Amino acid sequence: QEQLVQSGAGVMQPGASVKVSCKASGFTLTKYYMHWVRQAPGQGLEWMGIINPSSGGASYAQKFQGRITMTRDTSANTVYMELRSLSSEDTASYYCAGSYVYAFDIWGQGTPVTVSS
Amino acid sequence: QSALTQPRSVSGSPGQSVTISCSGTSSDIGAYDHVSWYQQHPGKAPELMISDVNRRRPGVPNRFSGSKSGNTASLTISGLQAEDEGDYYCCSYAGSYIRIFGTGTKVTVL
C-alpha cells in the first residue's frame, strides 16, 4: 500500500525555521513529482512548490521564493521542506503530495506547525 | 497568481444535483486541460476525485463529473449523498510547474 508518512507536529518561535519530512512507503519516491501544500486553520489549500526526486531540481511559488528549500534523500525515500523566517502567518498544516503528472494522486497525513512565542 | 474563485458554499437535499464552479483566467484554466478536484473531510488530507478536467479517479463514484468551458471549470455531484458532505477544491496547472488552488467550497447535504 502506497503511503506518504510525514513528521510530527511542531511549535516554532517567530523567526525560526522548520523542516518537515515526508517518507514514501510502499513505493519508490522517484515514482512521483513531489509537492508541498499548506493549509492555514480554517482556510484553503496553498501550493508551495515542487521537487523532482530523481534530479533534485525544485521550483517554488513566487510567494515563498527566498525562504523555502525542498530537498530529497533517495536512500531514505524521503523529501524535506524547510521554511525559514517563520511568522504567525505560517501557522498551518503542511502536506506533501505526489503527482504522477499534473494532479495530486497521493497525500501525506499533514504536519501541523504552530508559530508562536 | 491569485487563487481560483469558487463559491463559498453549496447545498442540496439527498438525491439532488449540485454544481461547483471554479473560475480562473486564460493563463491557468483557460490555457490547460489540467484541472483537478479534491474532496476534504474535516481533519483529513484532501483526496483526488477528478483529474484532467473530467477523468474520475478509479473508485470515485460516477455521480461525480467534471467539465470545463473557457476559463471556468465545474464539478457536478449528481444524486447527492450524505457522505458527499465536505470541502471541495479545484486546482489548475498554470505552466512552469505552477499549480493554483481554488478558494474552496463547502458542500452541505440538507
XYZ file of C-alpha atoms in Angstrom:
227
model
C 0.000 0.000 0.000
C 1.429 3.337 -1.049
C 1.629 5.958 1.688
C 3.345 9.230 2.438
C 4.240 9.486 6.126
C 5.097 12.922 7.463
C 6.971 14.029 10.557
C 5.114 15.181 13.631
C 3.682 18.497 14.730
C 5.827 21.327 15.970
C 5.700 24.654 17.771
C 8.212 27.149 16.451
C 9.353 30.559 17.580
C 8.857 33.547 15.252
C 11.940 33.981 13.126
C 12.920 30.332 13.386
C 12.988 27.672 10.671
C 11.029 24.444 10.352
C 11.954 21.334 8.386
C 9.207 18.839 7.638
C 9.910 15.364 6.306
C 7.782 13.139 4.093
C 8.721 9.473 3.694
C 7.380 7.321 0.879
C 6.209 3.891 1.974
C 5.294 1.081 -0.395
C 6.823 2.732 -3.445
C 9.960 4.433 -4.643
C 9.981 8.188 -4.166
C 11.010 8.762 -7.775
C 7.625 7.457 -8.961
C 6.065 10.879 -8.401
C 6.909 14.530 -8.579
C 6.584 15.717 -5.002
C 4.838 18.881 -3.890
C 4.233 20.758 -0.672
C 0.837 22.297 0.031
C -0.192 24.151 3.150
C -3.493 24.992 4.778
C -3.877 27.647 7.455
C -6.549 26.997 10.097
C -9.998 27.326 8.541
C -8.501 28.378 5.223
C -7.950 26.890 1.786
C -5.110 24.990 0.189
C -1.992 26.801 -0.997
C 0.620 25.284 -3.321
C 4.170 25.956 -2.183
C 6.390 24.211 -4.688
C 7.574 21.034 -6.399
C 10.650 18.852 -6.345
C 11.705 16.213 -8.845
C 13.062 13.429 -6.626
C 15.089 11.992 -9.495
C 17.132 15.106 -10.204
C 16.627 17.069 -7.017
C 15.545 20.086 -9.034
C 12.898 22.255 -7.380
C 10.594 25.100 -8.301
C 8.827 27.310 -5.790
C 5.749 29.504 -5.707
C 6.767 33.131 -6.005
C 5.336 33.881 -2.575
C 7.911 31.624 -0.882
C 10.944 32.330 -3.048
C 13.980 33.041 -0.910
C 12.789 31.379 2.271
C 11.882 27.843 1.203
C 14.051 24.896 0.238
C 12.880 21.463 -0.875
C 15.359 18.596 -0.829
C 15.321 14.830 -1.101
C 17.267 11.855 0.156
C 16.642 8.999 -2.232
C 18.418 6.493 0.007
C 15.900 7.324 2.729
C 12.992 7.564 0.272
C 12.216 10.930 1.855
C 11.639 14.522 0.778
C 12.015 17.545 3.014
C 10.649 21.064 3.091
C 12.399 23.796 5.050
C 10.708 27.143 5.600
C 12.713 29.963 7.182
C 11.942 33.252 8.906
C 8.657 31.985 10.277
C 5.873 34.328 11.343
C 2.428 33.703 12.781
C 1.089 33.709 9.216
C 2.965 30.454 8.631
C 0.849 28.629 11.208
C -0.711 25.876 9.115
C -0.859 22.202 8.333
C 1.776 21.301 5.778
C 1.080 18.461 3.368
C 3.350 16.650 0.986
C 1.642 15.307 -2.119
C 2.775 13.285 -5.106
C 1.768 13.880 -8.698
C 2.334 11.311 -11.428
C 1.672 14.021 -13.985
C -0.452 17.069 -13.117
C -2.873 16.046 -10.342
C -2.016 15.226 -6.734
C -2.527 11.471 -6.653
C -1.304 10.773 -3.140
C -1.153 12.904 0.015
C 0.612 12.716 3.337
C -1.360 12.978 6.548
C -0.274 16.576 7.182
C 2.072 18.160 9.714
C 0.639 20.929 11.921
C 3.098 23.742 12.532
C 2.309 26.482 15.032
C 4.385 29.647 15.114
C 4.109 31.284 18.498
C 6.308 32.880 21.110
C -1.041 34.235 -9.256
C -4.387 34.621 -7.489
C -6.441 31.745 -6.206
C -9.149 30.405 -8.469
C -12.626 31.553 -7.449
C -15.159 29.081 -6.062
C -18.484 29.696 -4.306
C -18.061 29.606 -0.561
C -20.831 27.044 -0.131
C -23.422 24.992 -1.977
C -26.123 22.754 -0.573
C -28.696 20.251 -1.698
C -31.012 17.550 -0.485
C -30.131 13.873 -0.868
C -30.635 12.802 -4.459
C -30.368 16.304 -5.864
C -27.560 17.608 -8.055
C -25.148 20.391 -7.152
C -22.531 22.100 -9.286
C -19.413 23.843 -8.037
C -17.804 26.405 -10.319
C -14.109 27.240 -10.437
C -13.235 30.458 -12.196
C -9.747 31.242 -13.416
C -8.026 33.055 -16.230
C -6.641 32.470 -19.700
C -3.268 31.736 -18.063
C -4.455 28.793 -15.993
C -7.803 27.073 -16.558
C -8.218 28.579 -19.992
C -4.749 27.538 -21.116
C -4.555 23.924 -19.937
C -6.826 20.902 -19.661
C -5.229 20.042 -16.325
C -7.899 20.898 -13.781
C -8.291 18.548 -10.848
C -10.774 18.358 -7.991
C -10.209 17.302 -4.377
C -12.535 16.364 -1.553
C -11.516 17.103 2.015
C -13.260 15.979 5.164
C -12.636 17.778 8.475
C -9.234 16.990 9.934
C -8.241 14.862 6.963
C -5.941 15.274 3.996
C -7.509 16.109 0.634
C -8.252 13.264 -1.765
C -8.156 13.361 -5.545
C -11.557 12.932 -7.164
C -11.073 14.096 -10.757
C -8.026 14.893 -12.874
C -7.538 16.470 -16.277
C -10.959 18.178 -16.204
C -13.138 15.075 -16.354
C -11.156 11.914 -15.555
C -12.577 10.212 -12.485
C -10.053 8.517 -10.258
C -10.677 4.739 -10.043
C -13.084 4.096 -7.207
C -14.723 7.512 -7.359
C -18.492 7.150 -7.863
C -19.751 8.117 -11.307
C -22.094 10.664 -9.737
C -19.041 12.937 -9.710
C -18.287 14.574 -13.054
C -16.115 17.429 -14.250
C -16.216 19.818 -17.163
C -14.617 22.992 -18.459
C -15.683 25.899 -20.617
C -13.285 28.720 -21.329
C -11.750 29.934 -18.085
C -14.237 28.132 -15.848
C -14.249 24.531 -14.668
C -17.105 22.807 -12.898
C -17.670 19.801 -10.669
C -21.147 18.288 -10.606
C -22.358 15.864 -7.986
C -25.476 14.066 -9.201
C -27.596 12.154 -6.748
C -26.125 13.836 -3.692
C -25.434 11.537 -0.748
C -24.705 12.257 2.899
C -21.087 11.139 2.576
C -20.510 13.786 -0.092
C -20.570 16.489 2.552
C -17.201 18.197 2.915
C -14.937 20.788 1.340
C -14.064 20.690 -2.349
C -11.115 22.359 -4.029
C -10.267 22.793 -7.682
C -6.679 23.097 -8.837
C -5.253 24.122 -12.186
C -1.862 23.810 -13.788
C -0.598 27.271 -14.756
C 2.601 26.483 -16.635
C 6.218 26.291 -15.426
C 5.348 23.633 -12.818
C 2.967 26.067 -11.072
C -0.316 24.880 -9.532
C -3.104 27.161 -8.348
C -5.855 26.054 -5.984
C -9.376 27.350 -5.777
C -10.734 29.104 -2.709
C -12.727 26.034 -1.688
C -16.423 25.202 -1.469
C -18.274 23.673 1.453
C -20.895 21.178 0.326
C -23.773 20.636 2.734
C -26.313 17.850 2.394
C -29.574 19.114 3.834
